[in-house]
């Protein structure tokens, strides 16, 4: 049952290209969302009852898919949040942003099955548009928007506060300039807020506008300030998109691979470093002991720090640079990976690529031709680029 649950979790999560079943599940969900929203749009037109029957069938089928997916996500929530208990992990998913979007996308269908006279529930049709966010959840590229907003939240918040301050100040100022000439349009300080919003955000509805010379001059100044203030968050978000896409573009390869700068080794009882002080450990000049993890506690390494059995020693090294162009990276082997279950000699890899190590359950293995790659292995490859 645990293996089945793990497999269900892998299928309903974002699929890797090696896992065809998981990718097929992603495509199915996206097609169901598109079909459901298409039905929503078509239902706004006057259509015959014959066509309506087909539309209702399509909608019911897509809702069944959404319900099944939602239930499976609740069942496998403890794998999504492994640091929480079975109950807390499921509550965490239900009340998360993704869980709430799933729920809001489902509720309208069941509420609209109530008698048509209950007009109050018709507003729930609007929530069906939340299914668009489910498409966003199926593609990491769309999640760049949320990542950028999250990374730049402090700068965006500061710029929004400046815009709000300018809106309030300009509202008070335009009231002082236009109240006597237009007592009905600018009856108090906050009555100019609508004018301030339309001017600073360059909307210009024209329903409230100044008629005095001083008011018009102030409006010109406010409009110029508005262009500059609105450009601030726009520039912040644009710069964030450039940074994020540049970072994504630099990540290439069959699986997620990182340049090796740190490596962790576990000291077995017979390891030559056991019982030695750090100052007595012989290391190349480019390598240093970055930290020592002992019983889950991080120890800052000092010269007199004594290394003991079962210590996890993190070694740091300078990034490798050469003129030949050698790239070293670590490839995690996940379920469904093309290398899983194959022997090293049977792998279809370029001649300039060499597997230098295989880490299994935290222990390094010397790769040989008959070594079989297992799931959860961490394979280190050296390749000429």
Coordinates of C-alpha atoms in Angstrom, one line a residue:
X1 CA 0.0 0.0 0.0
X2 CA 2.9 2.4 0.7
X3 CA 4.4 1.8 -2.7
X4 CA 1.0 2.3 -4.3
X5 CA 0.5 5.5 -2.4
X6 CA 3.9 6.7 -3.4
X7 CA 3.2 5.9 -7.0
X8 CA -0.1 7.8 -6.9
X9 CA 1.7 10.8 -5.4
X10 CA 4.3 10.7 -8.2
X11 CA 1.5 10.5 -10.9
X12 CA -0.6 13.4 -9.6
X13 CA 2.4 15.7 -9.1
X14 CA 4.1 17.5 -11.9
X15 CA 5.5 14.8 -14.2
X16 CA 9.1 14.3 -15.2
X17 CA 9.6 13.7 -18.9
X18 CA 10.8 10.2 -18.1
X19 CA 7.6 9.4 -16.2
X20 CA 5.1 9.0 -19.1
X21 CA 2.1 8.2 -16.8
X22 CA 2.6 11.3 -14.7
X23 CA 3.0 13.5 -17.8
X24 CA -0.2 11.9 -19.2
X25 CA -2.0 12.8 -16.0
X26 CA -0.8 16.4 -16.3
X27 CA -2.1 16.6 -19.9
X28 CA -5.4 15.0 -18.9
X29 CA -5.9 17.6 -16.2
X30 CA -5.1 20.5 -18.5
X31 CA -7.4 19.2 -21.2
X32 CA -10.2 18.8 -18.6
X33 CA -9.7 22.4 -17.5
X34 CA -9.8 23.7 -21.0
X35 CA -12.9 21.6 -21.8
X36 CA -14.7 22.7 -18.6
X37 CA -14.0 26.4 -19.2
X38 CA -15.1 26.1 -22.9
X39 CA -18.4 24.7 -21.7
X40 CA -18.7 27.7 -19.3
X41 CA -18.2 30.2 -22.1
X42 CA -20.6 28.4 -24.5
X43 CA -23.3 28.3 -21.8
X44 CA -23.4 32.1 -21.9
X45 CA -25.0 31.8 -25.4
X46 CA -28.5 30.8 -26.4
X47 CA -28.1 27.2 -27.5
X48 CA -30.5 24.3 -28.2
X49 CA -31.4 21.7 -25.7
X50 CA -29.8 19.0 -27.8
X51 CA -26.4 20.7 -27.7
X52 CA -26.9 21.5 -24.0
X53 CA -27.1 17.7 -23.2
X54 CA -23.6 17.2 -24.7
X55 CA -22.3 20.2 -22.8
X56 CA -23.7 19.0 -19.5
X57 CA -22.1 15.5 -20.2
X58 CA -18.7 17.1 -20.8
X59 CA -18.9 19.2 -17.7
X60 CA -19.9 16.3 -15.5
X61 CA -17.0 14.2 -16.9
X62 CA -14.5 16.9 -16.2
X63 CA -15.9 17.5 -12.7
X64 CA -15.4 13.8 -12.0
X65 CA -11.8 14.1 -13.0
X66 CA -11.4 17.1 -10.7
X67 CA -13.0 15.3 -7.8
X68 CA -10.8 12.3 -8.2
X69 CA -7.7 14.4 -8.4
X70 CA -8.7 16.4 -5.3
X71 CA -9.3 13.3 -3.3
X72 CA -6.0 11.7 -4.3
X73 CA -4.2 14.9 -3.4
X74 CA -5.8 14.8 0.1
X75 CA -4.9 11.1 0.5
X76 CA -1.2 11.7 -0.5
X77 CA -0.9 15.0 1.4
X78 CA 1.3 13.3 4.0
X79 CA 3.9 12.7 1.3
X80 CA 3.7 16.3 0.2
X81 CA 4.3 17.5 3.8
X82 CA 6.3 14.7 5.4
X83 CA 7.3 16.8 8.4
X84 CA 3.6 16.9 9.6
X85 CA 1.3 14.1 10.8
X86 CA -1.3 12.4 8.7
X87 CA -4.1 14.8 9.9
X88 CA -2.1 18.0 10.0
X89 CA -0.7 17.4 6.5
X90 CA -4.1 16.9 5.0
X91 CA -5.4 20.0 6.7
X92 CA -2.3 21.9 5.5
X93 CA -3.2 20.9 1.9
X94 CA -6.9 21.7 2.2
X95 CA -6.3 25.2 3.5
X96 CA -3.3 25.9 1.3
X97 CA -3.6 28.2 -1.7
X98 CA -3.6 25.3 -4.2
X99 CA -6.1 23.3 -2.1
X100 CA -8.5 26.3 -1.8
X101 CA -8.3 26.9 -5.6
X102 CA -9.2 23.2 -6.2
X103 CA -12.1 23.5 -3.8
X104 CA -13.4 26.8 -5.2
X105 CA -13.3 25.2 -8.7
X106 CA -15.4 22.3 -7.5
X107 CA -18.1 24.0 -5.3
X108 CA -19.9 25.9 -8.0
X109 CA -20.9 22.7 -9.9
X110 CA -22.5 21.2 -6.9
X111 CA -24.2 24.4 -5.7
X112 CA -25.6 25.1 -9.1
X113 CA -27.3 21.7 -9.0
X114 CA -29.7 23.2 -6.4
X115 CA -33.0 24.6 -7.5
X116 CA -32.7 27.4 -10.1
X117 CA -34.7 29.8 -7.9
X118 CA -31.7 30.1 -5.5
X119 CA -30.2 33.1 -7.2
X120 CA -27.6 33.7 -4.6
X121 CA -25.7 30.6 -5.7
X122 CA -25.4 31.8 -9.3
X123 CA -22.6 34.1 -8.3
X124 CA -20.5 31.0 -7.6
X125 CA -20.2 30.6 -11.4
X126 CA -17.4 33.2 -11.1
X127 CA -15.3 30.8 -9.0
X128 CA -15.2 28.3 -11.9
X129 CA -12.7 30.6 -13.5
X130 CA -10.3 29.6 -10.7
X131 CA -9.7 26.5 -12.7
X132 CA -7.3 28.6 -14.9
X133 CA -5.0 28.6 -11.9
X134 CA -4.9 24.8 -12.1
X135 CA -3.3 25.1 -15.5
X136 CA -0.8 27.4 -13.9
X137 CA 0.0 24.6 -11.4
X138 CA 0.7 22.1 -14.1
X139 CA 3.6 24.1 -15.6
X140 CA 6.6 25.4 -13.7
X141 CA 7.1 28.1 -16.3
X142 CA 3.9 29.8 -15.2
X143 CA 5.0 29.6 -11.6
X144 CA 7.7 32.1 -12.5
X145 CA 5.1 34.9 -11.9
X146 CA 4.6 33.8 -8.3
X147 CA 8.3 33.3 -7.7
X148 CA 9.1 36.8 -9.0
X149 CA 6.4 38.4 -6.8
X150 CA 7.7 36.5 -3.8
X151 CA 11.3 37.4 -4.4
X152 CA 10.5 41.1 -5.0
X153 CA 7.8 41.5 -2.4
X154 CA 9.7 44.0 -0.3
X155 CA 10.5 46.3 -3.2
X156 CA 7.0 46.0 -4.6
X157 CA 5.5 46.8 -1.2
X158 CA 7.7 49.9 -0.8
X159 CA 6.7 51.2 -4.2
X160 CA 3.0 50.5 -3.5
X161 CA 3.2 52.5 -0.2
X162 CA 4.8 55.4 -2.1
X163 CA 2.0 55.3 -4.6
X164 CA -0.6 55.3 -1.8
X165 CA 1.1 58.2 -0.1
X166 CA 1.1 60.2 -3.3
X167 CA -2.5 59.4 -3.9
X168 CA -3.5 60.6 -0.5
X169 CA -1.4 63.8 -0.8
X170 CA -2.7 64.6 -4.2
X171 CA -6.3 64.0 -3.1
X172 CA -6.0 66.5 -0.2
X173 CA -4.2 69.0 -2.5
X174 CA -6.8 68.9 -5.3
X175 CA -9.6 69.3 -2.7
X176 CA -7.9 72.5 -1.5
X177 CA -7.6 73.8 -5.0
X178 CA -11.0 72.8 -6.4
X179 CA -13.4 72.7 -3.5
X180 CA -14.7 76.3 -3.8
X181 CA -15.1 76.0 -7.6
X182 CA -16.7 72.5 -7.5
X183 CA -18.2 71.9 -4.0
X184 CA -20.2 69.0 -5.2
X185 CA -17.4 67.2 -7.1
X186 CA -14.8 67.8 -4.4
X187 CA -16.9 67.8 -1.3
X188 CA -14.2 66.6 1.1
X189 CA -10.6 65.4 1.1
X190 CA -11.4 61.8 0.2
X191 CA -13.7 62.8 -2.7
X192 CA -10.6 63.6 -4.7
X193 CA -9.3 60.0 -4.2
X194 CA -11.1 58.8 -7.3
X195 CA -9.6 61.7 -9.3
X196 CA -6.2 60.9 -7.8
X197 CA -6.4 57.2 -8.8
X198 CA -7.5 57.9 -12.4
X199 CA -4.8 60.6 -12.8
X200 CA -1.8 58.8 -11.2
X201 CA -2.6 55.5 -12.9
X202 CA -3.1 57.3 -16.2
X203 CA -6.6 56.0 -16.6
X204 CA -8.3 59.4 -17.1
X205 CA -12.0 58.6 -17.0
X206 CA -12.8 62.3 -17.1
X207 CA -15.9 62.2 -14.9
X208 CA -14.1 64.4 -12.3
X209 CA -11.6 67.0 -13.5
X210 CA -10.3 70.4 -12.3
X211 CA -11.6 73.6 -13.8
X212 CA -9.3 76.1 -12.1
X213 CA -5.9 77.1 -13.5
X214 CA -4.1 76.0 -10.3
X215 CA -6.0 72.7 -10.3
X216 CA -5.0 72.0 -13.9
X217 CA -1.4 72.8 -13.3
X218 CA -1.4 70.5 -10.3
X219 CA -3.0 67.8 -12.4
X220 CA -0.2 68.0 -15.0
X221 CA 2.4 67.6 -12.3
X222 CA 0.5 64.7 -10.7
X223 CA 0.1 63.0 -14.1
X224 CA 3.9 63.2 -14.7
X225 CA 4.5 61.9 -11.1
X226 CA 2.1 59.1 -11.8
X227 CA 3.9 57.9 -14.8
X228 CA 7.1 57.7 -12.8
X229 CA 5.6 56.0 -9.8
X230 CA 3.8 53.3 -11.8
X231 CA 7.0 52.6 -13.7
X232 CA 8.8 51.7 -10.4
X233 CA 6.9 48.4 -9.7
X234 CA 6.8 47.7 -13.4
X235 CA 10.6 47.9 -13.6
X236 CA 11.0 45.8 -10.4
X237 CA 8.8 43.0 -11.8
X238 CA 10.5 43.2 -15.2
X239 CA 13.9 42.9 -13.7
X240 CA 12.7 40.0 -11.6
X241 CA 11.4 38.2 -14.8
X242 CA 14.8 38.7 -16.5
X243 CA 16.7 37.3 -13.5
X244 CA 14.4 34.3 -13.2
X245 CA 14.3 33.4 -16.8
X246 CA 18.1 33.8 -17.1
X247 CA 18.4 31.4 -14.1
X248 CA 16.0 28.9 -15.7
X249 CA 17.8 29.0 -19.0
X250 CA 21.1 28.2 -17.4
X251 CA 19.6 25.0 -15.9
X252 CA 19.9 22.3 -18.6
X253 CA 20.5 18.6 -18.8
X254 CA 18.4 15.5 -18.6
X255 CA 17.9 15.9 -14.9
X256 CA 18.5 18.6 -12.3
X257 CA 22.3 19.0 -12.0
X258 CA 24.3 21.4 -9.9
X259 CA 27.9 22.3 -10.2
X260 CA 29.7 20.5 -7.4
X261 CA 31.0 22.9 -4.7
X262 CA 30.2 20.9 -1.6
X263 CA 30.2 17.2 -0.8
X264 CA 29.3 15.4 2.4
X265 CA 31.0 12.2 3.6
X266 CA 30.0 10.0 6.5
X267 CA 32.9 8.8 8.7
X268 CA 32.7 5.0 9.1
X269 CA 34.4 3.5 12.2
X270 CA 37.4 2.4 10.1
X271 CA 37.8 5.8 8.4
X272 CA 41.4 7.2 8.7
X273 CA 40.0 10.5 9.9
X274 CA 38.2 9.1 13.0
X275 CA 40.1 10.2 16.1
X276 CA 42.0 12.9 14.3
X277 CA 41.8 16.6 15.0
X278 CA 40.8 18.8 12.0
X279 CA 44.2 20.5 12.0
X280 CA 45.9 17.1 11.5
X281 CA 43.7 16.1 8.5
X282 CA 45.6 16.3 5.2
X283 CA 43.6 18.0 2.5
X284 CA 44.5 19.6 -0.8
X285 CA 44.9 23.4 -0.6
X286 CA 41.7 24.0 -2.7
X287 CA 39.6 21.9 -0.3
X288 CA 38.4 22.8 3.3
X289 CA 36.1 21.3 5.9
X290 CA 33.1 23.5 5.8
X291 CA 31.1 22.0 8.7
X292 CA 30.6 18.9 10.7
X293 CA 27.2 17.5 11.5
X294 CA 27.1 15.3 14.6
X295 CA 23.8 13.8 15.9
X296 CA 21.8 16.4 13.9
X297 CA 23.8 19.3 15.4
X298 CA 25.9 21.6 13.2
X299 CA 29.5 22.0 14.6
X300 CA 31.6 24.9 13.5
X301 CA 35.0 23.2 12.6
X302 CA 38.0 24.4 14.6
X303 CA 41.6 23.2 14.5
X304 CA 41.2 21.2 17.7
X305 CA 37.8 19.7 16.8
X306 CA 38.0 16.0 17.1
X307 CA 36.3 13.9 14.4
X308 CA 34.4 10.8 15.6
X309 CA 32.6 7.9 14.0
X310 CA 29.3 8.7 12.3
X311 CA 30.2 12.3 11.8
X312 CA 28.9 13.9 8.6
X313 CA 31.8 16.0 7.2
X314 CA 30.9 18.6 4.6
X315 CA 33.8 19.4 2.3
X316 CA 33.9 22.7 0.3
X317 CA 36.0 23.2 -2.8
X318 CA 36.6 26.0 -5.2
X319 CA 34.6 25.8 -8.4
X320 CA 36.5 24.0 -11.0
X321 CA 37.8 26.1 -13.9
X322 CA 39.9 25.0 -16.8
X323 CA 40.5 25.6 -20.5
X324 CA 39.3 22.2 -21.7
X325 CA 35.8 22.7 -20.5
X326 CA 35.0 20.0 -18.0
X327 CA 31.6 20.0 -16.3
X328 CA 30.9 18.0 -13.2
X329 CA 27.4 17.6 -12.0
X330 CA 25.2 15.3 -9.8
X331 CA 22.2 13.6 -11.2
X332 CA 19.5 12.3 -8.8
X333 CA 17.9 9.1 -10.1
X334 CA 14.2 9.3 -9.6
X335 CA 11.5 6.7 -10.3
X336 CA 11.0 6.5 -14.0
X337 CA 14.5 7.9 -14.9
X338 CA 16.0 6.4 -18.0
X339 CA 19.0 5.1 -16.1
X340 CA 17.1 3.4 -13.4
X341 CA 17.7 -0.4 -13.4
X342 CA 20.4 -0.3 -16.0
X343 CA 24.1 -1.3 -15.6
X344 CA 26.6 1.4 -16.2
X345 CA 28.1 -0.4 -19.2
X346 CA 24.6 -0.4 -20.8
X347 CA 24.0 3.4 -20.4
X348 CA 23.8 5.4 -23.6
X349 CA 26.1 8.3 -22.7
X350 CA 28.6 10.2 -24.8
X351 CA 32.2 9.1 -25.0
X352 CA 33.3 12.3 -23.3
X353 CA 31.1 11.6 -20.3
X354 CA 32.4 9.5 -17.4
X355 CA 30.5 8.3 -14.3
X356 CA 32.9 9.0 -11.4
X357 CA 30.8 8.0 -8.4
X358 CA 27.5 6.6 -7.3
X359 CA 26.2 7.6 -3.9
X360 CA 23.6 5.1 -2.5
X361 CA 22.0 5.7 0.9
X362 CA 24.7 8.3 1.8
X363 CA 27.6 5.9 1.0
X364 CA 29.8 6.3 -2.1
X365 CA 30.2 3.3 -4.5
X366 CA 33.1 2.9 -6.9
X367 CA 31.3 2.6 -10.3
X368 CA 32.1 -0.5 -12.3
X369 CA 30.6 -1.7 -15.6
X370 CA 28.3 -4.2 -13.8
X371 CA 27.1 -1.6 -11.2
X372 CA 23.3 -1.3 -11.5
X373 CA 21.8 2.2 -11.1
X374 CA 19.0 2.2 -8.5
X375 CA 16.2 4.7 -7.7
X376 CA 17.4 7.4 -5.2
X377 CA 21.0 7.0 -6.3
X378 CA 23.0 10.2 -6.7
X379 CA 25.2 9.8 -9.8
X380 CA 28.2 12.1 -10.3
X381 CA 29.2 12.5 -13.9
X382 CA 32.2 14.3 -15.5
X383 CA 31.7 15.5 -19.1
X384 CA 33.6 17.5 -21.6
X385 CA 31.6 20.5 -22.9

